[in-house]
Short mmCIF file of C-alpha atoms in Angstrom, two decimals:
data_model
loop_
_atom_site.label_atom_id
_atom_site.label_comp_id
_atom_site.label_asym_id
_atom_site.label_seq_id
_atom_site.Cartn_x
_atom_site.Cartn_y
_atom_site.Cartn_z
CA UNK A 21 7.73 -31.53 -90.83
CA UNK A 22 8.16 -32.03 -94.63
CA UNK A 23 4.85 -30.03 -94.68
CA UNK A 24 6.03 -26.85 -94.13
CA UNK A 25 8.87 -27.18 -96.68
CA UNK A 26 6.15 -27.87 -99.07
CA UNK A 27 3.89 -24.99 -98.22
CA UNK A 28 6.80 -22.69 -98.81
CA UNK A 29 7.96 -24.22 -101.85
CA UNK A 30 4.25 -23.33 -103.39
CA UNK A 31 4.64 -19.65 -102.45
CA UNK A 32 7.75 -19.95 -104.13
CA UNK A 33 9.87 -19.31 -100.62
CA UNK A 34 13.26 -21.08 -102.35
CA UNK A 35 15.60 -22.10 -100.61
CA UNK A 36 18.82 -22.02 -102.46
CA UNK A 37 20.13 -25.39 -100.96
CA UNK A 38 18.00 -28.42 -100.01
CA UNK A 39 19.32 -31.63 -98.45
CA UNK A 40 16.62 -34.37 -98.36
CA UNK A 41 17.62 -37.02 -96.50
CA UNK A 42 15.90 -40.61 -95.24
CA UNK A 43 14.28 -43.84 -96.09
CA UNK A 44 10.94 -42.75 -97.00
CA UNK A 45 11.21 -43.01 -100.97
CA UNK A 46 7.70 -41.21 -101.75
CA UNK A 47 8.70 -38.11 -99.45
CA UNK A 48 11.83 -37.75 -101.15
CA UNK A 49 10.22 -38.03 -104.88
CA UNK A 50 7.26 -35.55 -103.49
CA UNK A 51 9.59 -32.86 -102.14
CA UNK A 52 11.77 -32.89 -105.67
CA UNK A 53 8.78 -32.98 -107.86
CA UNK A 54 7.19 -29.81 -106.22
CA UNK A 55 10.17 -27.72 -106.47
CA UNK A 56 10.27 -28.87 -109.83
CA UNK A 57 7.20 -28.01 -110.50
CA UNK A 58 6.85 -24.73 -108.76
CA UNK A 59 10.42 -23.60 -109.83
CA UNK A 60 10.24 -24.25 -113.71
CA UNK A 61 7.56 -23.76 -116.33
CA UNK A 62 7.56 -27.07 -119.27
CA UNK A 63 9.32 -24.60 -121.21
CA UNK A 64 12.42 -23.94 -119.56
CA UNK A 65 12.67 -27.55 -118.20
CA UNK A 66 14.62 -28.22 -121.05
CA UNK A 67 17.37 -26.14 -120.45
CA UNK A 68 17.12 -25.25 -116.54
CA UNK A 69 17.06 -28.47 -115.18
CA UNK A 70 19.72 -31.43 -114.64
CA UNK A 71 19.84 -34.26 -112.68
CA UNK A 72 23.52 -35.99 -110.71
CA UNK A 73 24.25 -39.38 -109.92
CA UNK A 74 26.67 -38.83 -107.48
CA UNK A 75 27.68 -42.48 -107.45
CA UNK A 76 28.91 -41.79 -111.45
CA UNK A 77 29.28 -38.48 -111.54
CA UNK A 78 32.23 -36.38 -109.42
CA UNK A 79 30.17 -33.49 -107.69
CA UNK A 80 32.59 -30.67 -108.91
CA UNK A 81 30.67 -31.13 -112.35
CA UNK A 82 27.39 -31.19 -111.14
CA UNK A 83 28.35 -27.74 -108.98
CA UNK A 84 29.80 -26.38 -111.95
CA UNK A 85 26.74 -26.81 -113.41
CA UNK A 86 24.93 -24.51 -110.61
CA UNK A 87 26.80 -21.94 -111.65
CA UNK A 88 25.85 -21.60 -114.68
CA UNK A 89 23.61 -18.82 -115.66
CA UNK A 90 19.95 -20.17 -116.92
CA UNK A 91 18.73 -20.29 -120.40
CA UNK A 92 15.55 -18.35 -120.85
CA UNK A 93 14.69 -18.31 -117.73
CA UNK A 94 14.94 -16.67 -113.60
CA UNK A 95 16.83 -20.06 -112.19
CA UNK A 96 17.71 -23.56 -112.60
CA UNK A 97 17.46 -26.79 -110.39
CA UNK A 98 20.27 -29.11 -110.24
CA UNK A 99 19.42 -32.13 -108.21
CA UNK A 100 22.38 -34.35 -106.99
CA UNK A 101 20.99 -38.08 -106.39
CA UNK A 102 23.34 -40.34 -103.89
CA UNK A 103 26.00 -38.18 -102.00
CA UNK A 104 27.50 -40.79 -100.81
CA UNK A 105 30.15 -38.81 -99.06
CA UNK A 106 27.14 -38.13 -96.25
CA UNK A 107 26.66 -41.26 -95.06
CA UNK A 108 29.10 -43.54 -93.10
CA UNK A 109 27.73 -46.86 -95.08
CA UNK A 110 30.35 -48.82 -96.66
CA UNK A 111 29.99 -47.95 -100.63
CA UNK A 112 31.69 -48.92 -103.61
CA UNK A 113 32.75 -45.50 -105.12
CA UNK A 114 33.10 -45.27 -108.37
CA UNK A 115 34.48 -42.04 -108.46
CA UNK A 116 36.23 -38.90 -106.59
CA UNK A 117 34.60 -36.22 -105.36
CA UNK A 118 36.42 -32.93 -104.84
CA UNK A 119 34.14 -32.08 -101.51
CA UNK A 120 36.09 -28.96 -101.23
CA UNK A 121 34.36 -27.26 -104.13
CA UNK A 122 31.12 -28.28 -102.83
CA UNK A 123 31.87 -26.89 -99.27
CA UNK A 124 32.94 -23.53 -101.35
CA UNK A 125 29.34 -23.75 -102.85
CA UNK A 126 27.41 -24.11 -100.25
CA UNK A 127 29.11 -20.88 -98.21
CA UNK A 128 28.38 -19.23 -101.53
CA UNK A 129 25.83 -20.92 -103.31
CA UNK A 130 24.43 -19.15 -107.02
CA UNK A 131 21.68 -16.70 -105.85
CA UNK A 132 19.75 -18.31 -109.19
CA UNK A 133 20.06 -22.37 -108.66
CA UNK A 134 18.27 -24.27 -106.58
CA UNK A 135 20.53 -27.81 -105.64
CA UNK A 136 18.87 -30.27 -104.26
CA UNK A 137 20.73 -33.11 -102.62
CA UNK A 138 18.79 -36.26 -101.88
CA UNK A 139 20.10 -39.08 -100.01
CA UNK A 140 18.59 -42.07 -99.16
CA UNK A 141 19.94 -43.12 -96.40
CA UNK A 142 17.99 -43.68 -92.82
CA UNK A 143 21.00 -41.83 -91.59
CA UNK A 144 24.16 -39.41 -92.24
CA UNK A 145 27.46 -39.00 -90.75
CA UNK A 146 27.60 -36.38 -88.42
CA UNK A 147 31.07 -36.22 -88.04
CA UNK A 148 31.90 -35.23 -91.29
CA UNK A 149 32.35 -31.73 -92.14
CA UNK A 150 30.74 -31.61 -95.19
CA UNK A 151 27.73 -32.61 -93.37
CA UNK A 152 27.47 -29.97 -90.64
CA UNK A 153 27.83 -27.56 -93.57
CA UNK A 154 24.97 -28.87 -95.20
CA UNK A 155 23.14 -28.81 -92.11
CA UNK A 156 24.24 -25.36 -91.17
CA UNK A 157 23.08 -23.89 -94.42
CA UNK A 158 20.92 -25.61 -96.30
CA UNK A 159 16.33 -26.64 -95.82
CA UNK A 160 16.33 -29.48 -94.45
CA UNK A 161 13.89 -32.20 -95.47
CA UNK A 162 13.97 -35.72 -93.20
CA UNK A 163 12.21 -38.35 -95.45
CA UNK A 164 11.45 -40.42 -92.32
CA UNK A 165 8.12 -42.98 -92.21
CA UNK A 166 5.72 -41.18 -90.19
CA UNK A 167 4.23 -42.08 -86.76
CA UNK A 168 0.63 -42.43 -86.23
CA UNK A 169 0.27 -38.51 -84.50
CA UNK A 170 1.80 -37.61 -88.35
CA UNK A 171 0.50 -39.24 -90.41
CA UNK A 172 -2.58 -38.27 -88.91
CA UNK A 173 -1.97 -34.69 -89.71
CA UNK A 174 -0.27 -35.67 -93.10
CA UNK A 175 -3.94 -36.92 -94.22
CA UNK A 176 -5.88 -33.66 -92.38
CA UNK A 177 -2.84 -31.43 -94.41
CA UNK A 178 -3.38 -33.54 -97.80
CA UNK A 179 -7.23 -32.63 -97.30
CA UNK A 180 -7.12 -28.99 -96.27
CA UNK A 181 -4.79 -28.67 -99.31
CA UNK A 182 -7.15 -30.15 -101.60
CA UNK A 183 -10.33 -27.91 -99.98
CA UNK A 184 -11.99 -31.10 -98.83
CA UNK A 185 -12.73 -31.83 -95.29
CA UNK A 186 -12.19 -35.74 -93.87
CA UNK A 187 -13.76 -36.53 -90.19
CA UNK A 188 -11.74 -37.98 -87.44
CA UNK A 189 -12.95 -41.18 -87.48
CA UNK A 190 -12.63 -41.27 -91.38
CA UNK A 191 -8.90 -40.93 -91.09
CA UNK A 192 -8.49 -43.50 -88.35
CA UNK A 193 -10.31 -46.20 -90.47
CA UNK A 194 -8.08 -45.27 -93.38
CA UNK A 195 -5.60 -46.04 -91.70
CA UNK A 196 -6.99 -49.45 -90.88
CA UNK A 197 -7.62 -50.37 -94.12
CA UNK A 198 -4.80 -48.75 -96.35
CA UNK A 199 -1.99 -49.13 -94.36
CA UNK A 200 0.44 -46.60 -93.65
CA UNK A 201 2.14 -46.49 -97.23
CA UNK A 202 1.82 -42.73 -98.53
CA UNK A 203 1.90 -43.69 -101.77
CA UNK A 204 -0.92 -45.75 -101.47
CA UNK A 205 -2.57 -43.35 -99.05
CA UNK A 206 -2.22 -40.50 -101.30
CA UNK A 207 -3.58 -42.74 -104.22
CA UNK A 208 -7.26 -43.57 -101.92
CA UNK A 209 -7.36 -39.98 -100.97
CA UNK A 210 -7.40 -38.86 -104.35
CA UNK A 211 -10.10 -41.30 -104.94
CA UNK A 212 -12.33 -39.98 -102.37
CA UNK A 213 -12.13 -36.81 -103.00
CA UNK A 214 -13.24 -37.30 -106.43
CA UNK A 215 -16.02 -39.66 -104.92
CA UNK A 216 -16.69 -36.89 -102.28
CA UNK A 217 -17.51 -34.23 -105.27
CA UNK A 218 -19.39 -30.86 -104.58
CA UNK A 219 -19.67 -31.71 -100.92
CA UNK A 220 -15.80 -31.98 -100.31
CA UNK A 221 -16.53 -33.83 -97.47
CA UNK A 222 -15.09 -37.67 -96.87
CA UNK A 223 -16.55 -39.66 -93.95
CA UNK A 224 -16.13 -43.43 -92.68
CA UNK A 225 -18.99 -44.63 -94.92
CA UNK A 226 -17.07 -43.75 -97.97
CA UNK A 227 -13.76 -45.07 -96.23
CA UNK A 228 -15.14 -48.29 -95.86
CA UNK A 229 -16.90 -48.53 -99.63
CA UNK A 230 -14.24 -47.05 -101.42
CA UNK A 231 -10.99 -47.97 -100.09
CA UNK A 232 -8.96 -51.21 -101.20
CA UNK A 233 -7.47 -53.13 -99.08
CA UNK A 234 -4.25 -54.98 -99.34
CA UNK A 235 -3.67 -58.31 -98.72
CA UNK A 236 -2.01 -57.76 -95.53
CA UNK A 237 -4.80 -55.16 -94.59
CA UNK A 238 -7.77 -57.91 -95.40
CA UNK A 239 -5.70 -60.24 -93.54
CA UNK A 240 -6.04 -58.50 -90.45
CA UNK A 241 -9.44 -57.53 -91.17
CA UNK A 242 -9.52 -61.81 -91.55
CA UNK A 243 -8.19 -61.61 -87.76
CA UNK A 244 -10.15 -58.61 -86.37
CA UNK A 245 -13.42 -61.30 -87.21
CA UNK A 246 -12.04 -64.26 -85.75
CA UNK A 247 -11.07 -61.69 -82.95
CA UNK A 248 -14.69 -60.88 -82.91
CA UNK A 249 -15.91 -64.70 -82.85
CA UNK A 250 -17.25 -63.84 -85.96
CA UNK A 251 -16.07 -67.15 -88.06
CA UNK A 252 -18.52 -67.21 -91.20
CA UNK A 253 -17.19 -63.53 -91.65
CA UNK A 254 -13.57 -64.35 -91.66
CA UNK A 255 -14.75 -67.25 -94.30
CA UNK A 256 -15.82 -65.29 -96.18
CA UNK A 257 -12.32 -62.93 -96.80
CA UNK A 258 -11.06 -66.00 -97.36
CA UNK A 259 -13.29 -67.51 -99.91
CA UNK A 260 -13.16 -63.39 -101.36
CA UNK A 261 -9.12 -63.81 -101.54
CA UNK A 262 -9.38 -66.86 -103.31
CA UNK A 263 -11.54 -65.72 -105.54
CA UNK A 264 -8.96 -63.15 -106.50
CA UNK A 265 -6.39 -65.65 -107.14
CA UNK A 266 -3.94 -65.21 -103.94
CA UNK A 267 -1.80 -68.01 -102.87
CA UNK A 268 -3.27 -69.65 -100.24
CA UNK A 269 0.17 -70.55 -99.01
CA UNK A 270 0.40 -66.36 -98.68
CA UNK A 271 -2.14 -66.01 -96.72
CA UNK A 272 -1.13 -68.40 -94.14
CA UNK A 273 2.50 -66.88 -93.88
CA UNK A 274 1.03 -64.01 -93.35
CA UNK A 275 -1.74 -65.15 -91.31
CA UNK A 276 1.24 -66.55 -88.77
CA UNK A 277 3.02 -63.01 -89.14
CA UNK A 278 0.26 -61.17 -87.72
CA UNK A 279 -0.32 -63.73 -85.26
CA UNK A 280 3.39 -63.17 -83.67
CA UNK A 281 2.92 -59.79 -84.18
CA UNK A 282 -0.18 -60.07 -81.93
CA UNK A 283 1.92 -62.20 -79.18
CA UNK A 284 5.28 -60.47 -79.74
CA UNK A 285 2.99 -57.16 -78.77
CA UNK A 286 1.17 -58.79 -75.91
CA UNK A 287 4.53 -59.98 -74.05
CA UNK A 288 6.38 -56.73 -74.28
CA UNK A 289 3.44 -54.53 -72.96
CA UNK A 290 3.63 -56.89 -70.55
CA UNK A 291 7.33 -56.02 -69.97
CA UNK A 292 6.71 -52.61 -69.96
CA UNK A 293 7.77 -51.16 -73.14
CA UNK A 294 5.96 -48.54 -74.91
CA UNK A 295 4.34 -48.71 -78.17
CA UNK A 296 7.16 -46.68 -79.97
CA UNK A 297 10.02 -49.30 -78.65
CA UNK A 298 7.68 -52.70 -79.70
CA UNK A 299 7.63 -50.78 -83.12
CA UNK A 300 11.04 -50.50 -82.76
CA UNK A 301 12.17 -53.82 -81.72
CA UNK A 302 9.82 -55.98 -83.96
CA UNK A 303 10.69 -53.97 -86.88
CA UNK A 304 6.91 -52.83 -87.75
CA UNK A 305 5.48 -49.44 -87.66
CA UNK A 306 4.02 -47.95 -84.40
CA UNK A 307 0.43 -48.14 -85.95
CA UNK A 308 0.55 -51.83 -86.65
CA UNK A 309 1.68 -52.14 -83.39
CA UNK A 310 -1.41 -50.53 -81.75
CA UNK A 311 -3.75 -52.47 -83.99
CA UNK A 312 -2.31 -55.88 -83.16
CA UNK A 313 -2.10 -54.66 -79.07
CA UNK A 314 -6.04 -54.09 -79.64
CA UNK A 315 -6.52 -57.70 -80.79
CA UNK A 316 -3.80 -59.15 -78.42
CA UNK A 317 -6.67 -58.69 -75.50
CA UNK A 318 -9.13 -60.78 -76.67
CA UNK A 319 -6.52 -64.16 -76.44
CA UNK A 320 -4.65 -65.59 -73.80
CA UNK A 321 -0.49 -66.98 -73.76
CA UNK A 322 -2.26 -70.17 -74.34
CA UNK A 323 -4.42 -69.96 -77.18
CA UNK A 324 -1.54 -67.22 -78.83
CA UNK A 325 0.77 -70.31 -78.31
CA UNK A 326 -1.69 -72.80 -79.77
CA UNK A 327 -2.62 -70.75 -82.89
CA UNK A 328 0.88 -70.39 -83.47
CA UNK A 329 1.50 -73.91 -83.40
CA UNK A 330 -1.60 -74.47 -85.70
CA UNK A 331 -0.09 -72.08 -88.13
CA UNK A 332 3.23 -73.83 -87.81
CA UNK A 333 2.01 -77.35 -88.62
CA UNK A 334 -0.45 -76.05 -91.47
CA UNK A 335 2.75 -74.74 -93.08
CA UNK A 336 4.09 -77.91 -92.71
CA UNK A 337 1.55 -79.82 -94.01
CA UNK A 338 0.44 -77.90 -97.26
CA UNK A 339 4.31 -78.32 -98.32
CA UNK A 340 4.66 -81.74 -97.13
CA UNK A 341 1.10 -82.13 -99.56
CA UNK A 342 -0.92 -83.83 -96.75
CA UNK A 343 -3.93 -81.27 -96.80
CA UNK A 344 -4.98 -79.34 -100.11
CA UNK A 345 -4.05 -76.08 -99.23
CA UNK A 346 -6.91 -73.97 -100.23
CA UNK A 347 -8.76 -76.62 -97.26
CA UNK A 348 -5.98 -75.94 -94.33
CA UNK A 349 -6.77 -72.83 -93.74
CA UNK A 350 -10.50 -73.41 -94.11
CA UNK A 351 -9.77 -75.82 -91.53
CA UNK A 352 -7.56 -73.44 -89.32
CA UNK A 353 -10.62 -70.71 -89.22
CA UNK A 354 -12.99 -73.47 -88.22
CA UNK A 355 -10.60 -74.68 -85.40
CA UNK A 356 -9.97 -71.26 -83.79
CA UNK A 357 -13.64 -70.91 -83.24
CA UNK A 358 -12.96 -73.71 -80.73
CA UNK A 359 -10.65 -72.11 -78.75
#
């Protein structure tokens, strides 16, 4: 797990050649700002560090750069952005690369560089030869989006790290209400620990006061209370989202996508797949997918179909300007009490 790399990277256990590689954008940025960071002082950042684009510059001049000798200094990072060579995607190069001297590198790479390659690409091409090197020889780092099980132990590992102990249920309710974004999970944890102060300890009751939700995340907490039966609660989201200026039109499109999540869930337990493979197939992480399976048992195929279809014609006729919009949903909460 990118963990690890991390822990090793602050005791300053190098590796001379990473290759970071997926589609998770704040993994990728985390893992190059600690060896950064851990690697060079402000000082010698001037002259010990450069940074490739692979997609304008040819990757012979970016290794020649590697082997250069630092400037004031033990070692340099080079970090080479886009390889495009590694992945089988159809790209418009802009220029050649002379792979060869980059293959030469990495069986001999400069015992005082560290080159970082980071590619964001969900996957690379295995067949290629400059990629089995790579894998061969150099850390590395998958940038994937983390399953529930990991990110799980991403937040225990962000809070052991930071000396501040979180409780089980804690975590599960962040979760809940951040989402599964690690920027914006990193950003609430750094807020409660600060909350949390002397007694570096973070438990649900600070979750729940201190975290902000998104729109999609007080959307579902809109659903988990008309799940509940609990109407004037659900209202009163609503009237709190207004209140903060979001489109009402918004809410209902997303209203309708958690709604087919909730079905789309429902019918393919139903079929037998897992949790991973709904994820999978309905595009949405695993997590989401467990929360909507929870509120998929409180409705039948009938009233899934019918709230659906209430959705639908809502849509309909807030653009057709036959109900004020702010009013249709109003109107939709009121109805599902009904059903």
């Amino acid at each position: 797990m990118v963990i690890d790399t991390w822990k090793k990277i602050e005791r300053s256990q190098f590796a001379s050649i990473y290759l970071v590689y997926g589609n998770e954008s704040f993994l990728i940025n985390e893992t190059k700002q600690r060896i950064i960071s851990a690697a060079l002082t402000e000082e010698e950042m001037d002259f010990n560090f450069s940074r490739y684009d692979l997609e304008e510059t040819p990757v012979e001049v970016a290794i020649e750069d590697a082997e250069t000798f630092p400037f004031m200094g033990e070692r340099r990072v080079v970090i080479l952005d886009n390889p495009v060579f590694l992945t089988a995607e159809k790209t418009k190069e802009k220029v050649e690369h002379n792979i060869k001297k980059l293959e030469q590198y990495i069986q001999s790479p400069a015992p005082y560089t560290i080159l970082v390659l980071t590619a964001r690409y969900e996957k690379l091409d295995e067949r290629k030869k400059i990629t089995k090197a790579l894998k061969k020889e150099a850390e590395v780092v998958e940038a994937k989006k983390l399953n529930e099980n990991e990110l799980k132990v991403w937040v225990r590992e962000w809070a052991a790290a930071n000396a501040v102990q979180i409780d089980e249920d804690a975590i599960e309710l962040l979760l809940t209400l951040a989402g599964t974004n690690l920027m914006m999970l990193t950003q609430e944890l750094d807020k409660l620990a600060l909350y949390a102060g002397d007694t570096n300890h973070i438990d649900s009751a600070a979750v729940e006061k201190l975290t902000a939700r998104s729109l999609e995340q007080n959307i579902f907490a809109l659903v988990d209370k008309v799940v509940q039966r609990r109407i004037d609660e659900a209202l009163r989201i609503y009237y709190d989202l207004l209140k903060q200026n979001e489109e009402p039109l918004k809410i209902l499109s997303i209203l309708a996508g958690q709604f087919r999540l909730i079905y789309g869930a429902k019918e393919l337990s139903r079929k037998g797949y897992g949790q991973q493979k709904i994820a999978s197939y309905l595009k949405v992480h695993p997590f989401r997918v467990k929360l909507a399976a929870g509120q998929a048992k409180h409705f039948n195929d009938s009233q899934l179909a019918a709230i659906i279809e209430m959705l639908s014609e809502g849509d309909y006729e807030i653009k057709t300007g036959r109900v004020k919009k702010e009013l249709m949903i109003e109107m939709f909460l009121l109805k599902l009490n009904d059903l």
